[in-house]
């Protein structure tokens, strides 16, 4: 067994303990469970909620042809087309009587009690003279009433869905009135004389029909949002592991022993970096799997269902390889920084505090790219992002979608140079006294303390 | 006997502060040499320079003919260093730790033999298969001494080797050191335990504030200062210097 393999195996044993493996698994299961939970909530939010009609009118609009129109029947017709098969409209539309206050208004406390007893949280209140007003060509009003229950992520969705009911009712009634009362047979023309048709968007030089930039942006965001988050978490986790490992080695003086064994310092540094990178990739894979469940649940049901492959924004095999290379190099850059910072740690405790700058460096690009995207930021911010090596896999995901290979390749080249410099500095540090004596004994630190 | 270790006017500075002021000494092959001095005298710094852990500011150190500054990798092949209060990787068992270290020296059957030798020296019974973070201080020290000795180094460098151990453990460790020296291994130990050094070492060097103030056998030093023991020698020497 080579010395490098020996170091890597030992490091992996130290880093991938049953405790850390268990924490990775728990985290992955947690994200998957969260995804399932959110998916269920999204499904729930899509279903029309049961609604009560509080009808103070009880009238019907009698049309000139002798036919009648009433809200209850119209509402039941809307529900009939939307409820799951095998369910009855009566399970969704309830008629509820409500008490009125002395000044003739609805007693909302009483209504709340009545709705709660039926397990409902939405009601449409039909005022007196509703049908009379419509029959006399006056605009009538419908009042919405909700009981707010802070039960889930999509608590507000019943109100959104019930509001849309009013649009449906409006459409139905206007069609009836126009055809029956005004004798307009071409109802669709009079209500929509201009049809929005032929939406087309130019994407990467390709004309794609039936897709708006808004729909596209929503889908692209849902696909790319995960990468910055995962990279940020990997960098923070791996950084913490490596710096803590260095701190622990110094505290236990195992590093002193290691440095006096007949092995080259470059082998020690490389072994530590390889092992930590492997652990980083294991963490990354676990997070990717967990978060993909989570993000899919968050976005797939809400997004428009556009396939990015169909519009030329999908990733090819070479794109995935470039992305993986970018992720790997960003991890190596992080490890290089950590090894340098870890060299200055006195012990495990002091090492813990050193992870802060790295975490900040990982958070800045993650949040900027998540919220503004690489292409939506100013040149100055792009310059800052480019200088932070962890930005590049986050940028790469977006850039590869738009076939912007130059920024990806420049990023990979930059990270390769950056990580090489970090490793060289680390090897120099491993050959210097600082690793043993810490910063306090170095010439620079002494000069600094003398100046103070 | 050939020279195992030669320090020639060795100096070590941290910025403007000089921690070791031109130490020169020679340790013969198979000798147990003791570096004496109070805390902060420069013992550990000297041992770390010999072990290639710290760079020498000026002067030279030669270990079995290899120069510490220009041939550190050759030096590491013939030495074994045991730092003061050292530990081992807490998630490994004692056996796994010895196995890990042995693979840097040899492979195959020779490597398995080396681990067997380490287990024998550690003498931890079935606790050799327990994780090292469950070991007592004495058990940990035995494991680390086994680690340091099992590769059969030419020069074993041990910093405060019995520090913090109970009488029985300290006694057993001194026995181990005597045995390896009897088998031709040169040993250099640092200690501020004068009694231990007097019992164990063939020759002694006393360091005070980075200076080597005395060098000789325990008997020579006691005679020179008319002292009953090394502790008295040390006190008189420090007052004189």
XYZ file of C-alpha atoms in Angstrom, chain B residues 68-208:
141
model
C 18.875 17.493 9.359
C 18.579 20.620 7.198
C 19.550 19.204 3.818
C 18.484 15.560 4.185
C 15.392 15.661 6.425
C 13.730 12.704 4.698
C 16.823 10.520 5.295
C 16.848 11.605 8.926
C 13.179 10.641 9.307
C 14.004 7.140 8.129
C 16.327 6.533 11.080
C 14.582 8.411 13.875
C 11.435 7.994 15.891
C 10.039 10.957 17.778
C 7.632 10.800 20.685
C 6.301 14.252 21.617
C 5.336 15.181 25.153
C 1.634 14.517 25.916
C 1.131 13.052 22.455
C -2.052 11.235 21.586
C -3.213 8.920 18.837
C -6.136 9.036 16.418
C -9.109 8.595 18.696
C -11.307 6.765 16.213
C -8.725 4.043 15.613
C -8.087 1.029 17.797
C -4.613 0.537 19.226
C -3.970 -2.211 16.678
C -5.245 -0.066 13.769
C -3.008 2.789 14.896
C 0.102 0.574 14.943
C -0.962 -0.876 11.590
C -1.327 2.641 10.118
C 2.118 3.742 11.321
C 3.883 0.511 10.289
C 2.768 0.922 6.661
C 5.030 3.962 6.328
C 8.058 1.792 7.090
C 7.502 -1.549 5.405
C 4.968 -3.833 3.760
C 3.844 -7.455 3.516
C 5.037 -9.953 6.080
C 7.614 -7.533 7.494
C 4.845 -5.041 8.168
C 2.727 -7.634 9.969
C 5.772 -8.598 12.047
C 6.325 -4.948 12.916
C 2.731 -4.599 14.137
C 3.155 -7.812 16.166
C 6.273 -6.337 17.743
C 4.384 -3.134 18.534
C 1.525 -5.050 20.150
C 4.049 -6.994 22.230
C 5.801 -3.805 23.398
C 2.497 -2.066 24.190
C 1.411 -5.102 26.224
C -2.181 -3.919 26.401
C -3.780 -7.360 26.232
C -7.168 -7.414 24.548
C -7.454 -3.645 25.005
C -5.251 -3.313 21.910
C -8.512 -3.756 19.973
C -10.273 -0.985 21.887
C -10.491 2.540 20.482
C -7.651 4.676 21.772
C -9.976 7.318 23.177
C -10.910 4.744 25.845
C -7.280 4.374 26.982
C -5.910 5.676 30.259
C -2.871 7.964 30.139
C -0.572 5.047 30.983
C -2.085 2.838 28.276
C -1.815 5.653 25.738
C 1.862 6.178 26.621
C 2.596 2.462 26.256
C 0.923 2.446 22.842
C 2.899 5.482 21.717
C 6.175 4.064 22.958
C 5.354 0.872 21.072
C 4.663 3.000 17.995
C 8.001 4.773 18.411
C 10.019 1.611 18.988
C 8.423 -0.995 16.695
C 10.096 0.292 13.493
C 13.473 -0.330 15.203
C 14.731 3.236 14.778
C 18.410 3.995 15.126
C 17.618 7.052 17.231
C 14.572 7.278 19.509
C 13.761 10.829 20.618
C 11.401 11.021 23.584
C 10.140 14.247 25.121
C 9.127 14.018 28.801
C 8.435 10.354 28.279
C 7.045 9.532 31.733
C 5.457 12.896 32.453
C 2.179 12.526 34.330
C 2.417 8.758 34.729
C 2.005 6.841 37.974
C 5.005 5.106 39.561
C 4.275 1.690 38.102
C 3.714 2.923 34.540
C 6.792 5.162 34.711
C 8.878 2.242 35.959
C 7.693 -0.048 33.154
C 8.397 2.569 30.519
C 11.922 3.118 31.844
C 12.406 -0.658 31.579
C 11.317 -0.581 27.958
C 13.791 2.218 27.233
C 16.635 0.293 28.902
C 15.774 -2.773 26.811
C 15.794 -0.952 23.494
C 19.075 0.737 24.335
C 20.501 -2.676 25.183
C 19.518 -3.718 21.665
C 21.590 -0.932 20.130
C 19.015 1.845 19.756
C 20.313 5.285 20.676
C 17.871 7.112 22.926
C 17.667 10.800 23.681
C 15.128 11.821 26.289
C 14.213 15.150 27.778
C 13.010 15.466 31.312
C 12.866 17.715 34.309
C 12.693 14.623 36.500
C 16.300 14.485 37.762
C 15.777 11.184 39.534
C 14.602 9.501 36.365
C 17.475 10.850 34.302
C 20.019 9.815 36.893
C 18.661 6.248 36.901
C 18.237 5.900 33.177
C 20.811 7.924 31.294
C 24.402 7.139 30.409
C 25.155 10.810 29.857
C 23.353 14.027 30.613
C 23.225 17.528 29.140
C 21.775 20.334 31.224
C 20.100 23.251 29.449
C 19.279 26.565 31.045
